[in-house]
Amino acid sequence: MTAKFKVNGVEVEAEAGSSLLDAVRQNGFEVPSLCHHEAVTPYGACRLCLVEVTRGGRKKITTSCNYEVQGGIEVLTDSEQIRRHRAMVLELLLAEAPRSVSLRSFAAAHGVRNSRFARPDAPALLDEREGCILCGLCVRACEEMGRDAISLLQRGVSKEVGPPPGGEADSCIGCGSCHAVCPTGHIAMRDTAKAREIWGRMFDFVLCEGCGRPVITTAHRDHAIERGGLPADYYLRCAECKKSGLAARFAKVGS
Amino acid sequence: MARIANPAGLGAHRQRLLAEREAGGKKTVAVCCGTGCNANGAEKVVAAFREELGKQGLADSYEIKPTGCHGFCERGTLVLLHPEKRLYQRVKPEAVAEIVEKTLQGGEALEQHFYDNPATGEKHEFEHDIPFYKHQERLILGQNGEIDPTDIDDYIAGGGYGALAKAFEMGPEKVLGEVKAANLRGRGGGGFPAGRKWETCRDVPSEKRYVICNADEGDPGAFMDRSILEGNPHVVIEGMIIGAYTIGSDEGYVYVRNEYPLAVRRLSIALEQARERGFLGEDILGSGFSFDIRVNRGGGAFVCGESTALMASIEGKVGEPRAKHIHTVVAGLHGRPTNLNNVETWANVPLIVERGADWYTSKGTKGSPGTKIFSLVGKVNNTGLVEAEMGMTLRQIIFDIGGGIPGGREFKAVQTGGPSGGCLPASKLDLAVDFDTLWEEGSMMGSGGMIVMDDRTCMVDVAKYFLGFLKFESCGKCTTCREGLRRLHELVQDITEGRGTEDTIGLIEELAETVDAASLCALGTTATNPIKSTLAHFRDEYLAHIRDRRCPGGVCKALIRYEITEACTGCLVCAKRCPEKCITGEKKQLHTIDQSRCIKCGICMDVCKFDSVRVV
């Protein structure tokens, strides 16, 4: 069902119950966020997508990613209050991951270049977490891939991302989704011509029958074929070679 | 243990228990075996009584009853002699033989065990005369001194499960009406009306509903919920059954922290006995209603007291709160309508059903009826658990019940509501304590923690303490809570260590506003209360740290030094006790402290009998 509501005074429409963040973006409004991805469940961790929502005469500040679109609400994405809180959140994030290039440029794009909380002399609280802002995207991506190889561990300032306590990322298939969604480039992944290293584990690649380049890790192939009900030969060739093969067949048919 | 099949059977069973007791003619000696008294050796006192009664041939005349917490922890081990309610305090196992011989056998009152009022020097023989008890209204806690928590029949003999039988007679609609009319408000902190919560939960269409008892008490210094579970688990169970019946739920959980082993043990025993007697399981008391309760032990994360985090934890997930745009009464545990109340809230339910909303609302204030249990701790003479009518003033609780500040020192502040609460200064002592008044003053009822502070407390240090607690207890999901609290703690630490400037205060206030406004759950949105309230009421103290590099409370080590004054008699005690051996001086001569080596532990000041050590 379509819901009509207002964003910054403009009447817009979106599917009722969908993510407010997705809805305002689809309608052309800019709202920053670091922990949101359309493909995974909203989580509300980074607090950047704050908006003011008025519903039934009551105004409140809320994250928009995990707020469901409802008819009749009025949303402000860029009020003075929201800008102030957002800038403060960015300062907190910059102090947390000062060396992340992507985060620095993201913050600068939103007008924040320095953090009053930065303590260059102080040792990092958790050296291994340096650069991670605990947005949880990697964990949710892994969970929704159906693997649960990594999790959020501990709590408070000791919170971190990693394999289960005392164990290894046993159920990791080396798909690299966690690496791909990480907004600060914190998750290390190293690919060679034949294998991929991630979470302290090595994964062999399936090499393309056509060009010999890596297609997918063998573990990822097995998982995808089983979960997606794909034919066993689905990953024998890389996407490029499949495409050119198909093009060649079309050319033959056409001639 | 035979099953009780219907309300008539319950009445008959109770009559039988009372008749047996009357025929036995035994008098009861109740020994407080709450956690505090146990730490003081209560179990040895119980053993000594049993042994001594045997030796002196009185085993048939007296029953020794280990009970839950009586509240007056400061004076444990407490021994309460029924029926006259004579209270012997600070009883040691060595004293038991004399008590049995002279008091139980000879009828003589032993004055050395009476309560002696440090303020007036008066001695009190009976529980109801002691100011600590006299000014309380112990509707819930009172039963703790009466019953053996490990014996369901003891609870039944006192009228237990009568409210449940009455509820079945009334039907769910009337019970709900009564709870709503009583305006029972959630004792876990929020103060949300329980009746409205029940009604919403009941009205959501669903095949399945849950009820939960939140026993994840985690505020530093709070121990009321554990004491109810340890001392009277059946009152909580009975409340939950009534709630489940009203809402239409067949499955309940008690989420209790594993650090409360005694509460877990007594609750488990009570649940087992309630099942055997037929108060849990199928067709309870012939009503056709079926319900059971499971115990879920928490790992001790403070945030798991938050309802959505608690439910995630029961589901086996990471204990993180989720956004409550859809309330848990609509979609809670396993996505089903779930009604969660705290231990003390559930414990009030049987009372309301039994005595009615009219009676209940005659207690307390209009907006907050009934009583509230407080953990009265800190710099107060009568440390313990206190149950007061809502609307009592802070002054009455701290001075009349609590007996004021030890050592004749000056009252400085009281922190109510735990880490999410605020600090109120002396000018607020005449505030009536209820949900709304405390909230308006920038503090909160919370679960009922009440930490009293004297003039030797540093309010900046207090704010630092609570921020330090919360930065580790935040679940760490929200940037504003996790990073915001960490930075607030750092900034306050700057002030306590002499690095603060007036800009530091500005930054603290700016950041606190964002943490409040932008955090997901109530842990984050209330976490700044201690710092905001101390800045509001004790700003001068912050400024003294910043402008004068001075800690008026004499607490912040970086800003104080200890000095020995002319009053020194040269007794050498401080020099002997100084761990750094940095106090020098001859016998009968003025001593001096080598400031370069002093670690500011304060032992010299504590041990000096002549008050000659001062903090500057």
PDB file of N, CA, C and O in Angstrom, chain A residues 52-83:
ATOM      1  N   GLU A  52      13.790  14.305  11.944  1.00  0.00           N
ATOM      2  CA  GLU A  52      12.704  14.654  12.862  1.00  0.00           C
ATOM      3  C   GLU A  52      11.408  14.151  12.240  1.00  0.00           C
ATOM      4  O   GLU A  52      11.115  14.457  11.087  1.00  0.00           O
ATOM      5  N   VAL A  53      10.668  13.368  13.002  1.00  0.00           N
ATOM      6  CA  VAL A  53       9.394  12.864  12.499  1.00  0.00           C
ATOM      7  C   VAL A  53       8.267  13.402  13.375  1.00  0.00           C
ATOM      8  O   VAL A  53       8.325  13.291  14.594  1.00  0.00           O
ATOM      9  N   THR A  54       7.256  13.990  12.742  1.00  0.00           N
ATOM     10  CA  THR A  54       6.065  14.398  13.495  1.00  0.00           C
ATOM     11  C   THR A  54       4.932  13.461  13.110  1.00  0.00           C
ATOM     12  O   THR A  54       4.629  13.285  11.928  1.00  0.00           O
ATOM     13  N   ARG A  55       4.380  12.835  14.116  1.00  0.00           N
ATOM     14  CA  ARG A  55       3.300  11.882  13.870  1.00  0.00           C
ATOM     15  C   ARG A  55       2.232  12.125  14.925  1.00  0.00           C
ATOM     16  O   ARG A  55       2.553  12.155  16.128  1.00  0.00           O
ATOM     17  N   GLY A  56       1.032  12.319  14.493  1.00  0.00           N
ATOM     18  CA  GLY A  56      -0.069  12.577  15.419  1.00  0.00           C
ATOM     19  C   GLY A  56       0.219  13.780  16.313  1.00  0.00           C
ATOM     20  O   GLY A  56      -0.085  13.759  17.500  1.00  0.00           O
ATOM     21  N   GLY A  57       0.877  14.782  15.758  1.00  0.00           N
ATOM     22  CA  GLY A  57       1.157  15.994  16.532  1.00  0.00           C
ATOM     23  C   GLY A  57       2.371  15.885  17.427  1.00  0.00           C
ATOM     24  O   GLY A  57       2.772  16.855  18.055  1.00  0.00           O
ATOM     25  N   ARG A  58       2.968  14.684  17.496  1.00  0.00           N
ATOM     26  CA  ARG A  58       4.141  14.518  18.373  1.00  0.00           C
ATOM     27  C   ARG A  58       5.411  14.416  17.551  1.00  0.00           C
ATOM     28  O   ARG A  58       5.533  13.594  16.648  1.00  0.00           O
ATOM     29  N   LYS A  59       6.366  15.258  17.940  1.00  0.00           N
ATOM     30  CA  LYS A  59       7.608  15.319  17.183  1.00  0.00           C
ATOM     31  C   LYS A  59       8.692  14.527  17.913  1.00  0.00           C
ATOM     32  O   LYS A  59       8.798  14.613  19.135  1.00  0.00           O
ATOM     33  N   LYS A  60       9.451  13.747  17.176  1.00  0.00           N
ATOM     34  CA  LYS A  60      10.606  13.125  17.813  1.00  0.00           C
ATOM     35  C   LYS A  60      11.771  12.951  16.846  1.00  0.00           C
ATOM     36  O   LYS A  60      11.577  12.947  15.626  1.00  0.00           O
ATOM     37  N   ILE A  61      12.934  12.810  17.450  1.00  0.00           N
ATOM     38  CA  ILE A  61      14.119  12.568  16.643  1.00  0.00           C
ATOM     39  C   ILE A  61      14.320  11.065  16.581  1.00  0.00           C
ATOM     40  O   ILE A  61      14.287  10.389  17.605  1.00  0.00           O
ATOM     41  N   THR A  62      14.511  10.551  15.384  1.00  0.00           N
ATOM     42  CA  THR A  62      14.696   9.103  15.260  1.00  0.00           C
ATOM     43  C   THR A  62      15.606   8.804  14.079  1.00  0.00           C
ATOM     44  O   THR A  62      15.759   9.639  13.184  1.00  0.00           O
ATOM     45  N   THR A  63      16.189   7.629  14.098  1.00  0.00           N
ATOM     46  CA  THR A  63      16.920   7.201  12.906  1.00  0.00           C
ATOM     47  C   THR A  63      15.885   6.830  11.851  1.00  0.00           C
ATOM     48  O   THR A  63      14.850   6.255  12.173  1.00  0.00           O
ATOM     49  N   SER A  64      16.178   7.138  10.596  1.00  0.00           N
ATOM     50  CA  SER A  64      15.177   6.880   9.556  1.00  0.00           C
ATOM     51  C   SER A  64      15.309   5.475   8.971  1.00  0.00           C
ATOM     52  O   SER A  64      14.353   4.932   8.441  1.00  0.00           O
ATOM     53  N   CYS A  65      16.500   4.855   9.100  1.00  0.00           N
ATOM     54  CA  CYS A  65      16.693   3.545   8.465  1.00  0.00           C
ATOM     55  C   CYS A  65      15.726   2.509   9.031  1.00  0.00           C
ATOM     56  O   CYS A  65      15.154   1.724   8.294  1.00  0.00           O
ATOM     57  N   ASN A  66      15.528   2.539  10.350  1.00  0.00           N
ATOM     58  CA  ASN A  66      14.650   1.530  10.956  1.00  0.00           C
ATOM     59  C   ASN A  66      13.288   2.098  11.329  1.00  0.00           C
ATOM     60  O   ASN A  66      12.585   1.553  12.155  1.00  0.00           O
ATOM     61  N   TYR A  67      12.925   3.218  10.733  1.00  0.00           N
ATOM     62  CA  TYR A  67      11.594   3.776  10.952  1.00  0.00           C
ATOM     63  C   TYR A  67      10.743   3.433   9.743  1.00  0.00           C
ATOM     64  O   TYR A  67      11.150   3.635   8.599  1.00  0.00           O
ATOM     65  N   GLU A  68       9.560   2.900   9.991  1.00  0.00           N
ATOM     66  CA  GLU A  68       8.720   2.457   8.870  1.00  0.00           C
ATOM     67  C   GLU A  68       7.847   3.595   8.347  1.00  0.00           C
ATOM     68  O   GLU A  68       7.252   4.333   9.117  1.00  0.00           O
ATOM     69  N   VAL A  69       7.781   3.682   7.034  1.00  0.00           N
ATOM     70  CA  VAL A  69       6.965   4.715   6.396  1.00  0.00           C
ATOM     71  C   VAL A  69       5.491   4.538   6.770  1.00  0.00           C
ATOM     72  O   VAL A  69       4.959   3.435   6.735  1.00  0.00           O
ATOM     73  N   GLN A  70       4.885   5.639   7.187  1.00  0.00           N
ATOM     74  CA  GLN A  70       3.446   5.636   7.480  1.00  0.00           C
ATOM     75  C   GLN A  70       2.827   6.868   6.838  1.00  0.00           C
ATOM     76  O   GLN A  70       3.477   7.902   6.744  1.00  0.00           O
ATOM     77  N   GLY A  71       1.575   6.758   6.449  1.00  0.00           N
ATOM     78  CA  GLY A  71       0.872   7.892   5.846  1.00  0.00           C
ATOM     79  C   GLY A  71       0.706   9.012   6.857  1.00  0.00           C
ATOM     80  O   GLY A  71       0.537   8.778   8.049  1.00  0.00           O
ATOM     81  N   GLY A  72       0.826  10.243   6.366  1.00  0.00           N
ATOM     82  CA  GLY A  72       0.527  11.390   7.217  1.00  0.00           C
ATOM     83  C   GLY A  72       1.673  11.907   8.069  1.00  0.00           C
ATOM     84  O   GLY A  72       1.526  12.934   8.723  1.00  0.00           O
ATOM     85  N   ILE A  73       2.801  11.205   8.068  1.00  0.00           N
ATOM     86  CA  ILE A  73       3.908  11.709   8.891  1.00  0.00           C
ATOM     87  C   ILE A  73       4.583  12.887   8.188  1.00  0.00           C
ATOM     88  O   ILE A  73       4.511  13.014   6.971  1.00  0.00           O
ATOM     89  N   GLU A  74       5.214  13.726   8.996  1.00  0.00           N
ATOM     90  CA  GLU A  74       5.983  14.835   8.431  1.00  0.00           C
ATOM     91  C   GLU A  74       7.434  14.675   8.851  1.00  0.00           C
ATOM     92  O   GLU A  74       7.726  14.522  10.033  1.00  0.00           O
ATOM     93  N   VAL A  75       8.308  14.683   7.859  1.00  0.00           N
ATOM     94  CA  VAL A  75       9.710  14.384   8.114  1.00  0.00           C
ATOM     95  C   VAL A  75      10.577  15.598   7.788  1.00  0.00           C
ATOM     96  O   VAL A  75      10.393  16.230   6.752  1.00  0.00           O
ATOM     97  N   LEU A  76      11.483  15.915   8.697  1.00  0.00           N
ATOM     98  CA  LEU A  76      12.484  16.941   8.407  1.00  0.00           C
ATOM     99  C   LEU A  76      13.843  16.258   8.376  1.00  0.00           C
ATOM    100  O   LEU A  76      14.245  15.609   9.333  1.00  0.00           O
ATOM    101  N   THR A  77      14.548  16.394   7.261  1.00  0.00           N
ATOM    102  CA  THR A  77      15.828  15.686   7.145  1.00  0.00           C
ATOM    103  C   THR A  77      17.013  16.609   7.415  1.00  0.00           C
ATOM    104  O   THR A  77      18.136  16.146   7.528  1.00  0.00           O
ATOM    105  N   ASP A  78      16.755  17.897   7.497  1.00  0.00           N
ATOM    106  CA  ASP A  78      17.887  18.808   7.511  1.00  0.00           C
ATOM    107  C   ASP A  78      17.648  20.018   8.422  1.00  0.00           C
ATOM    108  O   ASP A  78      18.087  21.115   8.120  1.00  0.00           O
ATOM    109  N   SER A  79      16.968  19.794   9.546  1.00  0.00           N
ATOM    110  CA  SER A  79      16.701  20.915  10.446  1.00  0.00           C
ATOM    111  C   SER A  79      17.984  21.298  11.178  1.00  0.00           C
ATOM    112  O   SER A  79      18.973  20.560  11.169  1.00  0.00           O
ATOM    113  N   GLU A  80      17.950  22.426  11.834  1.00  0.00           N
ATOM    114  CA  GLU A  80      19.125  22.901  12.557  1.00  0.00           C
ATOM    115  C   GLU A  80      19.555  21.853  13.601  1.00  0.00           C
ATOM    116  O   GLU A  80      20.726  21.536  13.739  1.00  0.00           O
ATOM    117  N   GLN A  81      18.543  21.336  14.318  1.00  0.00           N
ATOM    118  CA  GLN A  81      18.812  20.321  15.347  1.00  0.00           C
ATOM    119  C   GLN A  81      19.497  19.091  14.764  1.00  0.00           C
ATOM    120  O   GLN A  81      20.467  18.573  15.312  1.00  0.00           O
ATOM    121  N   ILE A  82      18.919  18.603  13.670  1.00  0.00           N
ATOM    122  CA  ILE A  82      19.444  17.387  13.038  1.00  0.00           C
ATOM    123  C   ILE A  82      20.882  17.612  12.568  1.00  0.00           C
ATOM    124  O   ILE A  82      21.764  16.773  12.783  1.00  0.00           O
ATOM    125  N   ARG A  83      21.119  18.778  11.965  1.00  0.00           N
ATOM    126  CA  ARG A  83      22.482  19.063  11.483  1.00  0.00           C
ATOM    127  C   ARG A  83      23.478  19.056  12.645  1.00  0.00           C
ATOM    128  O   ARG A  83      24.577  18.534  12.541  1.00  0.00           O
TER     129      ARG A  83
END
